[in-house]
CSV table of C-alpha atoms and ligand atoms in Angstrom, one decimal:
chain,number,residue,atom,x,y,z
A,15,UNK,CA,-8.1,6.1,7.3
A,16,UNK,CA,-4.8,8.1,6.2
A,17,UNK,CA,-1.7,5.9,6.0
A,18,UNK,CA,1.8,7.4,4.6
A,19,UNK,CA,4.1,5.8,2.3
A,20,UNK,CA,7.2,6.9,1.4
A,21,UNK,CA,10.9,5.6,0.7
A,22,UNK,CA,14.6,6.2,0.1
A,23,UNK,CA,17.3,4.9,-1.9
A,24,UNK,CA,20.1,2.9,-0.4
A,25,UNK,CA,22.7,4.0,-3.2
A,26,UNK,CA,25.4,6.3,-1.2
A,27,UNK,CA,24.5,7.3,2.4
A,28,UNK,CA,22.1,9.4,3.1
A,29,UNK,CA,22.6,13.2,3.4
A,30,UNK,CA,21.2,16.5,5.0
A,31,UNK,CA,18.9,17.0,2.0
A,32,UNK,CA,17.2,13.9,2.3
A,33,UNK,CA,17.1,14.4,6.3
A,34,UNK,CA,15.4,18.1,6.0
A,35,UNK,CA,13.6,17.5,2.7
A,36,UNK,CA,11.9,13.9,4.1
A,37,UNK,CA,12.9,11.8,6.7
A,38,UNK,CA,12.8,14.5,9.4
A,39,UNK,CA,9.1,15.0,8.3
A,40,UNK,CA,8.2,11.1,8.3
A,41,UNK,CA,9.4,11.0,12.1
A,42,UNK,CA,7.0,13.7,12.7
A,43,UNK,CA,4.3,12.3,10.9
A,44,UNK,CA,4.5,9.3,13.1
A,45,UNK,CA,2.3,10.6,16.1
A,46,UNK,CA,-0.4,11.0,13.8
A,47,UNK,CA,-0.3,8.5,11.2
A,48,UNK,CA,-0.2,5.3,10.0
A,49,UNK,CA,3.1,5.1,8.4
A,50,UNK,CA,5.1,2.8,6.5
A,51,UNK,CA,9.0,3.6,5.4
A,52,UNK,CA,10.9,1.8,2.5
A,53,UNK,CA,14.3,1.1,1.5
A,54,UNK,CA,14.0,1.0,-2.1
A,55,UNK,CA,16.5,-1.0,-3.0
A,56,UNK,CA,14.7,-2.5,-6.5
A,57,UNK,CA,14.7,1.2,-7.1
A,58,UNK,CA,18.6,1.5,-6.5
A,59,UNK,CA,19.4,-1.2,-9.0
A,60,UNK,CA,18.7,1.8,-11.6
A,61,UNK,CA,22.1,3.0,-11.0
A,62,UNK,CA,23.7,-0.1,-11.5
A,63,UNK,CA,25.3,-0.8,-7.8
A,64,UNK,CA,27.9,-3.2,-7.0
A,65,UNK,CA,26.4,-6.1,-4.8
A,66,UNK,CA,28.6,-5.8,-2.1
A,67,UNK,CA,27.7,-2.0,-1.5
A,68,UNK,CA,24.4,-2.3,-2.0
A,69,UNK,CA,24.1,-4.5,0.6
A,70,UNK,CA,26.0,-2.7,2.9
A,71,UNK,CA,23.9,0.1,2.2
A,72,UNK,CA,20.7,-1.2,2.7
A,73,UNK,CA,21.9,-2.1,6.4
A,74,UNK,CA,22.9,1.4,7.0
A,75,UNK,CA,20.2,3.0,5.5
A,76,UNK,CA,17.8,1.2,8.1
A,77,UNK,CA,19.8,2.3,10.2
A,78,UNK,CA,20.1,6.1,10.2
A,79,UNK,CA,16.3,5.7,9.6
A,80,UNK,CA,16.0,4.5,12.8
A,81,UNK,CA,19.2,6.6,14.4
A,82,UNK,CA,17.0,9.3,12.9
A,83,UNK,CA,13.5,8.5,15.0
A,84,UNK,CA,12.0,6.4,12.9
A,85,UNK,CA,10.6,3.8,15.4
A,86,UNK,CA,10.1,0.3,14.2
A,87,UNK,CA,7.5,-0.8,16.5
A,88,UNK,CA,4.7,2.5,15.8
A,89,UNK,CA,5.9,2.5,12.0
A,90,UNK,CA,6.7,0.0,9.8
A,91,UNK,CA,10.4,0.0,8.5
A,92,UNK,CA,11.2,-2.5,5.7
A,93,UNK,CA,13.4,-3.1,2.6
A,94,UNK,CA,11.3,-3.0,-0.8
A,95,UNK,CA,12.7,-6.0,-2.1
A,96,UNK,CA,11.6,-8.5,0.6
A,97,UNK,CA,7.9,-8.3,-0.2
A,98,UNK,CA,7.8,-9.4,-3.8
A,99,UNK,CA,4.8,-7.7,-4.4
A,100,UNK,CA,6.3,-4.5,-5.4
A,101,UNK,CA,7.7,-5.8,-8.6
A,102,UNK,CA,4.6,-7.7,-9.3
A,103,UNK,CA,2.3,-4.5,-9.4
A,104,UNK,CA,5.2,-2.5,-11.3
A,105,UNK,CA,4.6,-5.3,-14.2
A,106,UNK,CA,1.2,-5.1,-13.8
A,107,UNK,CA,0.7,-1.2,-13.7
A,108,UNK,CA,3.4,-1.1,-16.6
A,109,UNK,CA,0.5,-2.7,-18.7
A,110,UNK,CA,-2.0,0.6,-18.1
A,111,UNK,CA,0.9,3.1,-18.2
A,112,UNK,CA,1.5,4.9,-22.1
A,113,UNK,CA,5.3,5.0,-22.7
A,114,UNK,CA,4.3,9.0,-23.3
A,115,UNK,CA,3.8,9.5,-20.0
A,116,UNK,CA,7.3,8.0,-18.9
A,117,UNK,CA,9.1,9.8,-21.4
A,118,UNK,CA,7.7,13.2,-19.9
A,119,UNK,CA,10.1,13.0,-16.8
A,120,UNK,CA,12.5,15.1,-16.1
A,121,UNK,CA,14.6,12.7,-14.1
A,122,UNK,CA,14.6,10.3,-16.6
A,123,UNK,CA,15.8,13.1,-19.3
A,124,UNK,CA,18.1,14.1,-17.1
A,125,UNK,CA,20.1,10.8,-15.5
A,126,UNK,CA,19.6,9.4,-19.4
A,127,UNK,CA,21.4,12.8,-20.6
A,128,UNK,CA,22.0,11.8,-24.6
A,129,UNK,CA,22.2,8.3,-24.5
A,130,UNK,CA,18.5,7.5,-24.0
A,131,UNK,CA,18.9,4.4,-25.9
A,132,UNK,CA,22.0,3.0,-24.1
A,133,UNK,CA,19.9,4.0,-20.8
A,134,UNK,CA,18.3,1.1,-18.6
A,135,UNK,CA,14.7,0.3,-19.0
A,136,UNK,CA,14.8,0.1,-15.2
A,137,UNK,CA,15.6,3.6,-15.3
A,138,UNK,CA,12.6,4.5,-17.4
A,139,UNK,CA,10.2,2.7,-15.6
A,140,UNK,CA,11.1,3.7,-12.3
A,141,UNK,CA,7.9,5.5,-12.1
A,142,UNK,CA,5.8,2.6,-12.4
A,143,UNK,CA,7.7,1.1,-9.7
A,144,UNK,CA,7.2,4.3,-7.4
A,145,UNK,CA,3.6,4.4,-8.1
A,146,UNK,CA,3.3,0.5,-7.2
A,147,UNK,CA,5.1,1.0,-3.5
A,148,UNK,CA,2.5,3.4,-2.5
A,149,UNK,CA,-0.9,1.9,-4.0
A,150,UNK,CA,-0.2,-1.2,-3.1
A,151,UNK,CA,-0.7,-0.4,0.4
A,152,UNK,CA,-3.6,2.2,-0.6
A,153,UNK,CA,-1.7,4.9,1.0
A,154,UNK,CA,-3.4,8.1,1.2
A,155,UNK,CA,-0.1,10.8,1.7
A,156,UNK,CA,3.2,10.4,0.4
A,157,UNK,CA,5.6,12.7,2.5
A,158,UNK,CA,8.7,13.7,-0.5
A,159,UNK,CA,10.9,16.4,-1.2
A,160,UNK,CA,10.1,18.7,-4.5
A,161,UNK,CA,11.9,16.7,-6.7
A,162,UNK,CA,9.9,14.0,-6.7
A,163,UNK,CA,6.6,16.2,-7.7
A,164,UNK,CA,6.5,14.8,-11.5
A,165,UNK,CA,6.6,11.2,-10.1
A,166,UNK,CA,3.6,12.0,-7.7
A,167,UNK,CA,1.7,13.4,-10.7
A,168,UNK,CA,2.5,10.4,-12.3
A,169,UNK,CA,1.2,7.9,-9.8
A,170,UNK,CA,-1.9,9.4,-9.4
A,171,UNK,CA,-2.5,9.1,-13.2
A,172,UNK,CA,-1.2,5.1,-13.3
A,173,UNK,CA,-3.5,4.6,-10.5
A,174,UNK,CA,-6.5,6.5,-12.2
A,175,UNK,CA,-5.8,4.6,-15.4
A,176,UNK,CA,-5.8,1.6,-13.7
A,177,UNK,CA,-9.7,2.6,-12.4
A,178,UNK,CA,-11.0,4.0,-15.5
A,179,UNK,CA,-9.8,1.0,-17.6
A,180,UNK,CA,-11.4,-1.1,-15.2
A,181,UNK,CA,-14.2,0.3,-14.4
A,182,UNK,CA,-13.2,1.0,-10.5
A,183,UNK,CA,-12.6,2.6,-7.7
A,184,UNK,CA,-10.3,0.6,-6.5
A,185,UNK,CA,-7.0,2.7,-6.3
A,186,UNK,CA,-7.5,6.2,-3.6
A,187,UNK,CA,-5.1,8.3,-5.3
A,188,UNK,CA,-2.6,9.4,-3.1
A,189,UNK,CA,-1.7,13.4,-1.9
A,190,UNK,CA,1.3,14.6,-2.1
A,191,UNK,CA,2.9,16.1,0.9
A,192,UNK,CA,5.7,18.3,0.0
A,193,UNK,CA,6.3,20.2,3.3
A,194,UNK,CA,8.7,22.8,5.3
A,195,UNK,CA,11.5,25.4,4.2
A,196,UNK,CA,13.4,22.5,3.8
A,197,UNK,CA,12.4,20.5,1.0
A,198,UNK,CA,14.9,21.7,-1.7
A,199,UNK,CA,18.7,21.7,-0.5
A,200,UNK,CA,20.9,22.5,-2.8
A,201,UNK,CA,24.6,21.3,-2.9
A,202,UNK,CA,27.5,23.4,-1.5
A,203,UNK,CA,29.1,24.1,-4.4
A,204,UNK,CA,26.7,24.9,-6.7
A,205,UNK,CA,23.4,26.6,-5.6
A,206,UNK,CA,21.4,25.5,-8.4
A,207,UNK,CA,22.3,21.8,-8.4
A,208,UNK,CA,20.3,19.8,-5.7
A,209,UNK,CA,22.7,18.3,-2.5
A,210,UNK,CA,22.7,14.8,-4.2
A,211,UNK,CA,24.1,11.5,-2.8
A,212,UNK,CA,25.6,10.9,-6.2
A,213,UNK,CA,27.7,13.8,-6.9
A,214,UNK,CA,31.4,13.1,-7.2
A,215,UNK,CA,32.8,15.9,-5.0
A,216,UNK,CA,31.7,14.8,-1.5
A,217,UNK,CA,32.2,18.7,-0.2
A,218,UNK,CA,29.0,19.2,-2.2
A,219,UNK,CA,26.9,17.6,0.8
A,220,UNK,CA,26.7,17.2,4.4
A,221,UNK,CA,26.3,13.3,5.1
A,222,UNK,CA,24.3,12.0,8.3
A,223,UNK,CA,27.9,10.8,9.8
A,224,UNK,CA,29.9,13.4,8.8
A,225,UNK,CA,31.6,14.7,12.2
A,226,UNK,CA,31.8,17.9,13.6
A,227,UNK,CA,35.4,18.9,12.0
A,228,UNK,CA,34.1,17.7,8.8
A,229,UNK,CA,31.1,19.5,8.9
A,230,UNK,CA,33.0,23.0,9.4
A,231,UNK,CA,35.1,22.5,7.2
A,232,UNK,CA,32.3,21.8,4.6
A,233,UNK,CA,30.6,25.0,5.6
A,234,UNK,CA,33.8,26.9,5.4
A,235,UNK,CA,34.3,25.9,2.1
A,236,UNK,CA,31.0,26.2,1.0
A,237,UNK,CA,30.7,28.7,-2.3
A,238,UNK,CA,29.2,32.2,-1.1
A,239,UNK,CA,29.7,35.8,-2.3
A,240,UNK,CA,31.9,38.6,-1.4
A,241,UNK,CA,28.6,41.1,0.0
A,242,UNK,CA,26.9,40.7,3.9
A,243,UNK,CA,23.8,38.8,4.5
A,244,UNK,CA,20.4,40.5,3.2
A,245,UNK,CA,18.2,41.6,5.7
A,246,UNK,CA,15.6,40.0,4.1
A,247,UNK,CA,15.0,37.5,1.7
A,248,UNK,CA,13.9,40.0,-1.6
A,249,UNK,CA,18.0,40.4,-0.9
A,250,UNK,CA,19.0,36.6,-2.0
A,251,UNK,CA,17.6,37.1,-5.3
A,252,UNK,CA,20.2,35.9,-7.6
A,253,UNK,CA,22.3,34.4,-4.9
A,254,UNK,CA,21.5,30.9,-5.0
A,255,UNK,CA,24.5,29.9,-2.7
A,256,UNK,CA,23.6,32.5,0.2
A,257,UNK,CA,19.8,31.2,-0.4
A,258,UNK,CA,20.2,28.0,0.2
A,259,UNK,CA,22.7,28.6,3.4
A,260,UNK,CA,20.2,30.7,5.0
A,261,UNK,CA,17.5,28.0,3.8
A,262,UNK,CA,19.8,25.2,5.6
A,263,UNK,CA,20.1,27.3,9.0
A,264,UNK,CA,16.1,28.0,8.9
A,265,UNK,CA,15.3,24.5,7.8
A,266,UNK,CA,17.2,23.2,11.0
A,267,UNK,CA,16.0,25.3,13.1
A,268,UNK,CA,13.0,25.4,12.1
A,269,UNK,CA,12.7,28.8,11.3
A,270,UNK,CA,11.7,30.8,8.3
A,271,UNK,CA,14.1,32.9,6.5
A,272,UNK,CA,13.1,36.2,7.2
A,273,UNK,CA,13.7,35.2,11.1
A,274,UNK,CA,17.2,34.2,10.1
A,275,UNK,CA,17.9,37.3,8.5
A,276,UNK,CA,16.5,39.5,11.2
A,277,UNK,CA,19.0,38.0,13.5
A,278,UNK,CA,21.9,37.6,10.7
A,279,UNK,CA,21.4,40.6,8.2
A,280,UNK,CA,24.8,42.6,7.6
A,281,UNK,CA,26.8,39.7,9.0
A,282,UNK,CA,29.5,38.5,7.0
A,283,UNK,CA,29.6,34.8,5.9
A,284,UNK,CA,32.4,33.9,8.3
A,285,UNK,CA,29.8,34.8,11.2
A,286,UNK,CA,26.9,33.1,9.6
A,287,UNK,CA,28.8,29.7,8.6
A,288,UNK,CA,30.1,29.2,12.6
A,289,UNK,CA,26.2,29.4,13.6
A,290,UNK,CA,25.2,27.2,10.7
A,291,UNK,CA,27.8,24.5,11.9
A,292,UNK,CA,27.0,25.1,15.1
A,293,UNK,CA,23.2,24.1,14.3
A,294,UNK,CA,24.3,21.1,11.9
A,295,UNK,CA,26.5,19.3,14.1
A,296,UNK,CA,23.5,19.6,17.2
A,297,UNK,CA,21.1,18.0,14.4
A,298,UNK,CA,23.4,15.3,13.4
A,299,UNK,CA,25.7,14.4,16.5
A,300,UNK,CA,23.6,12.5,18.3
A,301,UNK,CA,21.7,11.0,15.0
A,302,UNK,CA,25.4,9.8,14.3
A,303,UNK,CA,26.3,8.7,17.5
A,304,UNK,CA,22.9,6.2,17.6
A,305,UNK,CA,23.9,5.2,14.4
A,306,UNK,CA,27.1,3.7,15.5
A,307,UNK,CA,25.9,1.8,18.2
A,308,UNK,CA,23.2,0.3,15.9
A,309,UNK,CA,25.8,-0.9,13.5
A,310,UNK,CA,28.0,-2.9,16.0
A,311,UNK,CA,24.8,-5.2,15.9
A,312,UNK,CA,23.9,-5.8,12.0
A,313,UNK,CA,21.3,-8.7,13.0
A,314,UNK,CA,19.2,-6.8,15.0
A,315,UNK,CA,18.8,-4.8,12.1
A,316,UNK,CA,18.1,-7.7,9.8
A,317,UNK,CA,15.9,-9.0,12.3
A,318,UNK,CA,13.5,-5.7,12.3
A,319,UNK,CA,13.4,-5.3,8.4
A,320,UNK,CA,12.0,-9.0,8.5
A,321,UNK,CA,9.5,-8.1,11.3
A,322,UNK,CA,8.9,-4.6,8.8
A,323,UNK,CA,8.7,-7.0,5.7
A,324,UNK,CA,6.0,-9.4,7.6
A,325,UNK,CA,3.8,-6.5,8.9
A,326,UNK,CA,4.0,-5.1,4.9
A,327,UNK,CA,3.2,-8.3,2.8
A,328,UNK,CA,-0.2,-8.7,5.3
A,329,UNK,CA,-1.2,-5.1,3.9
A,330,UNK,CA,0.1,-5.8,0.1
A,331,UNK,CA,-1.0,-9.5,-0.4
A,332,UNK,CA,-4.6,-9.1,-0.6
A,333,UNK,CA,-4.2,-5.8,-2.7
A,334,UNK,CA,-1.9,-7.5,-5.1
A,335,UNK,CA,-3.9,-10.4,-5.2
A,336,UNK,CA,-7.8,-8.5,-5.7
A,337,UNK,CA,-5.8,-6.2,-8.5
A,338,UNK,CA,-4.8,-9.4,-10.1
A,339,UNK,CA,-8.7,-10.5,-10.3
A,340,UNK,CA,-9.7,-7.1,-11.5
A,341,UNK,CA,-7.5,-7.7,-14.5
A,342,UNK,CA,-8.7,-11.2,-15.2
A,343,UNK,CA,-5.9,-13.3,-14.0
A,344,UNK,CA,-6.7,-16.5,-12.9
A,345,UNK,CA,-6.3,-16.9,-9.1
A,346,UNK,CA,-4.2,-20.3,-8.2
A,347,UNK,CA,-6.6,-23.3,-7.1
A,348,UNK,CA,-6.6,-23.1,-3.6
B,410,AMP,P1,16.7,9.8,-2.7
B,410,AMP,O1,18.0,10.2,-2.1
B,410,AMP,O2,16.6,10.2,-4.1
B,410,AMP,O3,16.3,8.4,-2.5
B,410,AMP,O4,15.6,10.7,-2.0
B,410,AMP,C1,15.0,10.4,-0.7
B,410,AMP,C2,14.1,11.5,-0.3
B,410,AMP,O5,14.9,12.7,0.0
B,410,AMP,C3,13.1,12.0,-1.3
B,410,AMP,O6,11.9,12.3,-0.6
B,410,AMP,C4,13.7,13.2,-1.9
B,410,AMP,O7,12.7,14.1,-2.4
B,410,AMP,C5,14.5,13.8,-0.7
B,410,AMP,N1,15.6,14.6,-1.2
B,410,AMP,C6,16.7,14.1,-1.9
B,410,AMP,N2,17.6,15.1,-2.2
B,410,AMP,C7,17.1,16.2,-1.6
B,410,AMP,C8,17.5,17.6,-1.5
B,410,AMP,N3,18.7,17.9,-2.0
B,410,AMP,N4,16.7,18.4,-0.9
B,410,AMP,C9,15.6,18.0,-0.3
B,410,AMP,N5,15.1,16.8,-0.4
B,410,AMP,C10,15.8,15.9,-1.0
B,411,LIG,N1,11.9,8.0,-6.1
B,411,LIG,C1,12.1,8.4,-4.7
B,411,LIG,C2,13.4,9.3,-4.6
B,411,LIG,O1,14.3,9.1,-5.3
B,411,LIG,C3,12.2,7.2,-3.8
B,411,LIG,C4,10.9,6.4,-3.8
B,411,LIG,C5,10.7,5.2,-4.4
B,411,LIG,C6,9.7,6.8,-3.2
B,411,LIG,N2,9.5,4.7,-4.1
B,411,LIG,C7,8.8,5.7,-3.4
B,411,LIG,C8,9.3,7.9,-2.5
B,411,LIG,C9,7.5,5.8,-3.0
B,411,LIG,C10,7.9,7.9,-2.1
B,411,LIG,C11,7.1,6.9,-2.3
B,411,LIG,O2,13.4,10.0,-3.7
């Protein structure tokens, strides 16, 4: 049986790279798959949240998944830290994983910068955490964007240490499914930095809610250079802004990027960024517009991450629990 996991951080709203890069591809993956969709908000605490927003963002996030066409009832939608079980495997996987391995990743070197020893130790083992959410449900594919490549590696060694310590088969180890044009956006003001919901200049991104004025003004701004569009792709090398432009306007319209510059070679930017806009605000308007009528009811929302949570803990229980006995922990008296 193939089930998908995958999952999302509720820390700042959620933004065209995480829409083309992974959430567009879990709605597709629906019709085939058993899927089940998490707002990782354990994993947000990494960065230190305020309460208040975190909250509040945990609401919306559930919601512009489901504004987006994640549907509730084929999939399940829930918030990570409603079935405790997450955190339990995290401990228990912490106790197979070599601090070596954690100290290999990238994201870790790079949100740590120089002060790795001021850094959280939530930050460094966010890994474990990540590789817990998807073996605890034994998922088979885990549908990410690039940048989360080294953390895939990662899981699938935690989960193979897990079986050669123990003698097991126990874990599948999971595929990584890093798919489309789309899954590396880069932000709008620097084509080598990733679109990131934690930048400080919001003109970097294009968020899910951002209306249509916003949205062309974002493009408009957006850093380009002074020459036309290449007629083919060999021509962006070296232009990482017009790359990822291009790579935005193919991604949603699902095109590749020599298609894009067939119809756009020699057209100047002005041109290019009114069809780009033009293609944004189709993708998002209506995404947006569903959003805002799911936030005037908050406790429907509430109401289908506890159905989401329900559905969840009846797949993790009995995997948390028969990983426990593997280890040798004594099962409570029943
Ligand atoms: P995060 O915002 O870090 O919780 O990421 C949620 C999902 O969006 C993950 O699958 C990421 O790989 C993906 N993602 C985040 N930023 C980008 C980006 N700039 N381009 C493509 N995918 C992204
Ligand atoms: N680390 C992922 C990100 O930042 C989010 C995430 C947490 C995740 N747990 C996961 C993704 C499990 C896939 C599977 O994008």
């Amino acid at each position: 049986m193939n089930r998908i996991f995958s999952g999302i951080q509720p820390t700042h709203a959620m933004h065209l790279g995480n829409y083309l890069g992974a959430v567009r591809n879990w709605v597709d993956l629906q019709g085939d798959f058993d899927c089940i969709y998490c707002v990782v908000d354990l994993h947000a605490l990494t960065s230190a949240p305020d309460p208040a927003a975190l909250r509040a963002q945990s609401r919306e996030l559930a919601a512009t998944l489901i504004a987006a066409g994640i549907d509730p009832k084929r999939s399940i939608l829930f918030c990570q830290s409603q079935v405790a079980a997450h955190a339990e495997l995290a401990w228990l996987f912490s106790c197979v994983t070599p601090m070596g391995w954690l100290k290999r990743m990238t994201q870790f070197k790079d949100k740590a910068g120089k002060k790795q020893d001021q850094a959280l130790h939530g930050l460094f083992a966010y890994p474990v955490l990540m590789a817990a959410d998807v073996l605890l449900y034994h998922a088979t594919h885990v549908p990410v964007g690039e940048d989360q490549k080294q953390h895939l590696e990662l899981m699938r060694e935690i989960g193979g240490s897990f079986n050669h310590r123990f003698g097991t088969e126990f874990f599948p180890l999971p595929e990584p499914q890093i798919l489309g044009s789309g899954t590396r956006i880069m932000s709008l003001r620097d084509g080598t930095k990733k679109m990131s919901k934690t930048d400080p200049s919001d003109m970097t991104r294009i968020n899910m809610v951002d209306d249509a004025d916003t949205i062309a003004n974002k493009f408009r701004k957006a850093r380009t250079d002074p020459e036309p569009l290449p007629s083919e792709p060999a021509g962006l090398e070296g232009r990482a802004e017009a790359a990822n432009l291009v790579n935005i306007y193919a991604s949603l319209n699902r095109h590749t990027p020599e298609e894009v510059l067939q119809s756009y070679g020699g057209s100047p930017f002005s041109v290019f960024k009114q069809a780009l806009t033009d293609a944004a605000v189709a993708a998002l308007a209506p995404i947006a517009d569903r959003l805002n009528g799911l936030m005037q009811a908050p406790d429907e929302i509430e109401e289908v991450l506890k159905d989401g949570a329900d559905r969840a803990r009846a797949i993790a229980d009995p995997i948390l629990a028969r990983t426990k006995d593997i280890m040798g922990l004594l099962p409570p008296k029943t």
